[in-house]
Short mmCIF file of C-alpha atoms in Angstrom, two decimals:
data_model
loop_
_atom_site.label_atom_id
_atom_site.label_comp_id
_atom_site.label_asym_id
_atom_site.label_seq_id
_atom_site.Cartn_x
_atom_site.Cartn_y
_atom_site.Cartn_z
CA UNK R 1 -98.63 -71.13 -38.91
CA UNK R 2 -97.46 -74.27 -40.94
CA UNK R 3 -96.32 -74.15 -44.32
CA UNK R 4 -99.41 -75.91 -45.19
CA UNK R 5 -101.67 -73.25 -43.19
CA UNK R 6 -99.89 -70.50 -45.26
CA UNK R 7 -100.44 -72.50 -48.58
CA UNK R 8 -104.46 -72.71 -47.73
CA UNK R 9 -104.48 -69.01 -46.39
CA UNK R 10 -102.92 -67.54 -49.59
CA UNK R 11 -105.22 -69.73 -51.90
CA UNK R 12 -108.33 -68.40 -49.82
CA UNK R 13 -106.98 -64.72 -50.30
CA UNK R 14 -106.28 -65.37 -54.18
CA UNK R 15 -109.32 -67.22 -54.97
CA UNK R 16 -111.99 -66.17 -52.35
CA UNK R 17 -114.85 -68.55 -50.99
CA UNK R 18 -115.96 -69.67 -54.39
CA UNK R 19 -112.65 -72.06 -54.26
CA UNK R 20 -113.88 -73.37 -50.90
CA UNK R 21 -117.48 -74.04 -51.96
CA UNK R 22 -116.52 -75.40 -55.12
CA UNK R 23 -114.24 -77.72 -53.52
CA UNK R 24 -116.35 -78.62 -50.15
CA UNK R 25 -117.39 -82.19 -51.46
CA UNK R 26 -114.10 -82.57 -53.39
CA UNK R 27 -110.37 -83.00 -53.57
CA UNK R 28 -109.13 -80.16 -51.11
CA UNK R 29 -106.09 -78.49 -52.23
CA UNK R 30 -104.35 -78.71 -48.92
CA UNK R 31 -104.69 -82.78 -49.28
CA UNK R 32 -102.59 -82.36 -53.10
CA UNK R 33 -100.00 -80.03 -51.27
CA UNK R 34 -99.19 -82.35 -48.18
CA UNK R 35 -99.39 -85.45 -51.08
CA UNK R 36 -96.79 -83.51 -52.86
CA UNK R 37 -94.28 -83.00 -49.85
CA UNK R 38 -94.68 -86.87 -49.33
CA UNK R 39 -93.72 -87.55 -52.67
CA UNK R 40 -90.80 -85.36 -52.24
CA UNK R 41 -89.80 -87.27 -48.69
CA UNK R 42 -90.44 -90.74 -50.02
CA UNK R 43 -88.38 -89.93 -53.37
CA UNK R 44 -85.05 -88.17 -52.17
CA UNK R 45 -81.76 -89.42 -53.42
CA UNK R 46 -78.94 -88.74 -51.03
CA UNK R 47 -76.23 -86.39 -53.03
CA UNK R 48 -74.36 -85.40 -49.72
CA UNK R 49 -74.29 -85.26 -46.17
CA UNK R 50 -76.73 -81.85 -46.39
CA UNK R 51 -78.10 -82.28 -49.83
CA UNK R 52 -80.80 -84.65 -51.24
CA UNK R 53 -82.47 -84.51 -54.49
CA UNK R 54 -86.10 -84.71 -55.21
CA UNK R 55 -88.43 -85.10 -57.89
CA UNK R 56 -89.30 -81.91 -60.04
CA UNK R 57 -91.96 -83.26 -62.21
CA UNK R 58 -95.14 -83.79 -61.06
CA UNK R 59 -98.57 -85.02 -62.45
CA UNK R 60 -101.68 -84.91 -60.39
CA UNK R 61 -104.52 -87.15 -61.47
CA UNK R 62 -107.96 -86.35 -60.34
CA UNK R 63 -111.68 -87.44 -61.69
CA UNK R 64 -113.07 -85.89 -64.62
CA UNK R 65 -115.67 -84.31 -62.07
CA UNK R 66 -112.74 -82.69 -59.98
CA UNK R 67 -110.72 -81.73 -62.75
CA UNK R 68 -113.49 -79.74 -64.08
CA UNK R 69 -114.23 -78.03 -60.99
CA UNK R 70 -110.45 -77.10 -60.94
CA UNK R 71 -110.47 -75.75 -64.24
CA UNK R 72 -110.88 -72.21 -63.57
CA UNK R 73 -108.36 -72.33 -60.87
CA UNK R 74 -105.64 -74.36 -61.86
CA UNK R 75 -102.88 -71.73 -63.10
CA UNK R 76 -103.38 -70.16 -59.37
CA UNK R 77 -103.41 -73.44 -57.66
CA UNK R 78 -100.34 -74.71 -59.62
CA UNK R 79 -98.32 -71.63 -58.95
CA UNK R 80 -99.09 -71.77 -55.31
CA UNK R 81 -98.57 -75.38 -54.89
CA UNK R 82 -94.92 -74.66 -56.43
CA UNK R 83 -94.15 -72.09 -54.12
CA UNK R 84 -95.14 -74.00 -51.06
CA UNK R 85 -93.41 -77.04 -52.25
CA UNK R 86 -90.05 -75.05 -52.98
CA UNK R 87 -90.42 -73.74 -49.54
CA UNK R 88 -90.48 -77.12 -48.07
CA UNK R 89 -87.68 -78.31 -50.28
CA UNK R 90 -85.45 -75.43 -48.59
CA UNK R 91 -86.45 -76.30 -45.08
CA UNK R 92 -85.44 -79.99 -45.91
CA UNK R 93 -82.24 -79.74 -47.95
CA UNK R 94 -83.91 -80.91 -50.75
CA UNK R 95 -82.65 -79.94 -54.39
CA UNK R 96 -84.40 -79.83 -57.68
CA UNK R 97 -82.62 -81.19 -60.72
CA UNK R 98 -84.62 -78.57 -62.89
CA UNK R 99 -87.70 -76.22 -62.83
CA UNK R 100 -90.61 -77.48 -60.87
CA UNK R 101 -93.67 -78.33 -63.13
CA UNK R 102 -96.96 -79.20 -61.63
CA UNK R 103 -99.79 -80.73 -64.27
CA UNK R 104 -103.22 -81.50 -63.52
CA UNK R 105 -104.76 -84.85 -65.42
CA UNK R 106 -107.89 -86.67 -65.85
CA UNK R 107 -107.80 -90.38 -64.54
CA UNK R 108 -111.12 -92.16 -65.35
CA UNK R 109 -110.57 -95.03 -62.81
CA UNK R 110 -110.73 -92.16 -59.86
CA UNK R 111 -114.02 -91.37 -58.25
CA UNK R 112 -114.58 -87.65 -57.01
CA UNK R 113 -112.72 -86.70 -53.82
CA UNK R 114 -109.52 -89.12 -55.00
CA UNK R 115 -106.53 -88.32 -56.61
CA UNK R 116 -102.77 -89.60 -56.85
CA UNK R 117 -99.41 -88.26 -57.69
CA UNK R 118 -96.91 -89.17 -60.41
CA UNK R 119 -93.59 -87.74 -60.41
CA UNK R 120 -90.12 -87.69 -61.77
CA UNK R 121 -86.67 -86.35 -61.72
CA UNK R 122 -86.16 -84.37 -65.05
CA UNK R 123 -82.71 -82.67 -65.08
CA UNK R 124 -82.45 -79.33 -66.80
CA UNK R 125 -80.66 -79.31 -70.26
CA UNK R 126 -78.78 -76.38 -71.67
CA UNK R 127 -76.80 -76.80 -74.97
CA UNK R 128 -75.04 -74.11 -77.13
CA UNK R 129 -76.67 -74.88 -80.28
CA UNK R 130 -78.98 -72.35 -82.41
CA UNK R 131 -82.35 -72.66 -83.34
CA UNK R 132 -81.07 -72.26 -86.93
CA UNK R 133 -78.67 -75.28 -86.34
CA UNK R 134 -81.68 -77.43 -84.83
CA UNK R 135 -83.89 -76.77 -87.57
CA UNK R 136 -81.54 -77.58 -90.50
CA UNK R 137 -79.83 -80.55 -88.66
CA UNK R 138 -80.21 -84.04 -90.22
CA UNK R 139 -79.56 -85.58 -86.87
CA UNK R 140 -81.01 -84.90 -83.46
CA UNK R 141 -80.70 -85.67 -80.12
CA UNK R 142 -83.81 -85.07 -77.80
CA UNK R 143 -83.40 -84.55 -73.87
CA UNK R 144 -85.70 -83.70 -71.86
CA UNK R 145 -87.86 -81.97 -74.48
CA UNK R 146 -84.95 -80.36 -75.61
CA UNK R 147 -83.35 -80.94 -79.03
CA UNK R 148 -79.58 -80.83 -79.85
CA UNK R 149 -78.27 -81.18 -83.67
CA UNK R 150 -76.10 -83.91 -84.19
CA UNK R 151 -73.54 -82.50 -86.70
CA UNK R 152 -69.76 -83.94 -87.48
CA UNK R 153 -67.48 -84.41 -85.59
CA UNK R 154 -70.39 -84.62 -82.69
CA UNK R 155 -71.56 -83.82 -79.20
CA UNK R 156 -69.85 -84.41 -75.74
CA UNK R 157 -72.64 -84.71 -73.18
CA UNK R 158 -72.28 -84.35 -69.26
CA UNK R 159 -72.74 -82.50 -66.20
CA UNK R 160 -69.38 -80.23 -66.75
CA UNK R 161 -69.20 -76.86 -68.00
CA UNK R 162 -66.80 -78.18 -70.83
CA UNK R 163 -69.37 -80.63 -72.16
CA UNK R 164 -71.47 -79.52 -75.74
CA UNK R 165 -74.49 -80.45 -73.72
CA UNK R 166 -75.04 -80.16 -70.01
CA UNK R 167 -77.56 -82.10 -67.75
CA UNK R 168 -78.07 -81.27 -64.63
CA UNK R 169 -78.59 -84.79 -63.29
CA UNK R 170 -75.90 -86.03 -60.25
CA UNK R 171 -75.97 -89.85 -62.03
CA UNK R 172 -74.08 -88.16 -65.05
CA UNK R 173 -70.65 -87.30 -65.13
CA UNK R 174 -68.75 -84.34 -66.02
CA UNK R 175 -67.87 -85.95 -69.34
CA UNK R 176 -70.24 -89.13 -69.73
CA UNK R 177 -70.54 -89.84 -73.48
CA UNK R 178 -69.41 -88.80 -76.71
CA UNK R 179 -71.98 -89.08 -79.90
CA UNK R 180 -69.73 -89.04 -83.14
CA UNK R 181 -71.16 -88.09 -86.52
CA UNK R 182 -70.04 -88.93 -89.84
CA UNK R 183 -70.88 -89.32 -93.38
CA UNK R 184 -73.94 -88.24 -95.55
CA UNK R 185 -76.96 -89.32 -94.66
CA UNK R 186 -75.27 -89.38 -91.03
CA UNK R 187 -74.07 -91.85 -89.35
CA UNK R 188 -74.08 -91.45 -85.48
CA UNK R 189 -72.29 -93.69 -82.89
CA UNK R 190 -71.91 -93.32 -78.94
CA UNK R 191 -69.10 -94.13 -76.51
CA UNK R 192 -68.63 -93.73 -72.96
CA UNK R 193 -65.83 -91.76 -71.66
CA UNK R 194 -65.09 -93.51 -68.61
CA UNK R 195 -68.03 -92.49 -66.67
CA UNK R 196 -68.91 -93.85 -63.18
CA UNK R 197 -72.13 -94.80 -63.86
CA UNK R 198 -72.01 -96.20 -67.59
CA UNK R 199 -74.53 -96.24 -69.98
CA UNK R 200 -77.50 -98.19 -71.57
CA UNK R 201 -78.45 -98.10 -75.08
CA UNK R 202 -81.85 -99.66 -76.18
CA UNK R 203 -81.75 -101.21 -72.41
CA UNK R 204 -78.56 -103.18 -72.83
CA UNK R 205 -75.18 -101.81 -70.99
CA UNK R 206 -72.58 -100.96 -73.55
CA UNK R 207 -69.27 -99.07 -73.52
CA UNK R 208 -69.70 -98.24 -77.65
CA UNK R 209 -72.33 -98.91 -80.17
CA UNK R 210 -73.76 -97.51 -83.57
CA UNK R 211 -77.18 -95.60 -83.16
CA UNK R 212 -80.35 -95.79 -85.49
CA UNK R 213 -83.39 -93.69 -85.58
CA UNK R 214 -85.11 -93.93 -82.53
CA UNK R 215 -82.25 -95.37 -80.34
CA UNK R 216 -82.56 -94.31 -76.51
CA UNK R 217 -79.56 -93.86 -74.60
CA UNK R 218 -79.52 -93.68 -70.89
CA UNK R 219 -77.08 -91.94 -68.62
CA UNK R 220 -77.65 -91.28 -64.72
CA UNK R 221 -81.58 -91.00 -64.50
CA UNK R 222 -81.63 -89.24 -67.87
CA UNK R 223 -82.89 -90.98 -71.05
CA UNK R 224 -82.02 -89.43 -74.72
CA UNK R 225 -83.48 -90.44 -78.11
CA UNK R 226 -81.92 -90.00 -81.35
CA UNK R 227 -83.68 -89.03 -84.47
CA UNK R 228 -82.54 -89.39 -87.95
CA UNK R 229 -84.61 -86.80 -90.15
CA UNK R 230 -85.22 -87.75 -93.58
CA UNK R 231 -84.56 -85.76 -96.50
CA UNK R 232 -87.57 -84.45 -98.11
CA UNK R 233 -88.41 -86.58 -101.42
CA UNK R 234 -88.30 -85.27 -104.49
CA UNK R 235 -91.40 -83.90 -106.09
#
């Protein structure tokens, strides 16, 4: 039995015949599963002879009619789709840069029975700061949905274990960039640490520059955003 056949059989066991009746004239789950596989196949990036990185963040866009029909089953279906996709990745030698996420979203330009998939590789991010440090920080660095305090003297960002904030992105060097923080209110600067792929700040390739609230810094496939928090106004 193929991976897609096992996926379809597993869904039938979980959700019973109601699922099949609901989707008889709409988008078929096995079609979504096959499309997710193709999305990985078409976007695989070579890391080494036997390893290729593929997207891990997927958004399945459906008509509102199909999305409403899916609503009672979306959690179970997403979980089985993740398992099926991970099985496909193991067979093909693919690696995900972070946890696999599959979300279903409405698209007003799609008719019943039609769907499309958007995907991206979103690297896992880890740091050592506590929730209290993040909450109290006057300046923050946002990376793939995570927040890290920018406090004096600053942070080293990279893929290596000795970096202060670690990003599982093959395009990021072990020690890629350093953010320095001085003064009050905080002044934030960033400099490249001799990385292989360099960095782009607000769309421009640079080696060192000052940053403001809202500045973006891209290294590898990862974009980071600087936030400078204003102090509460006096009452």
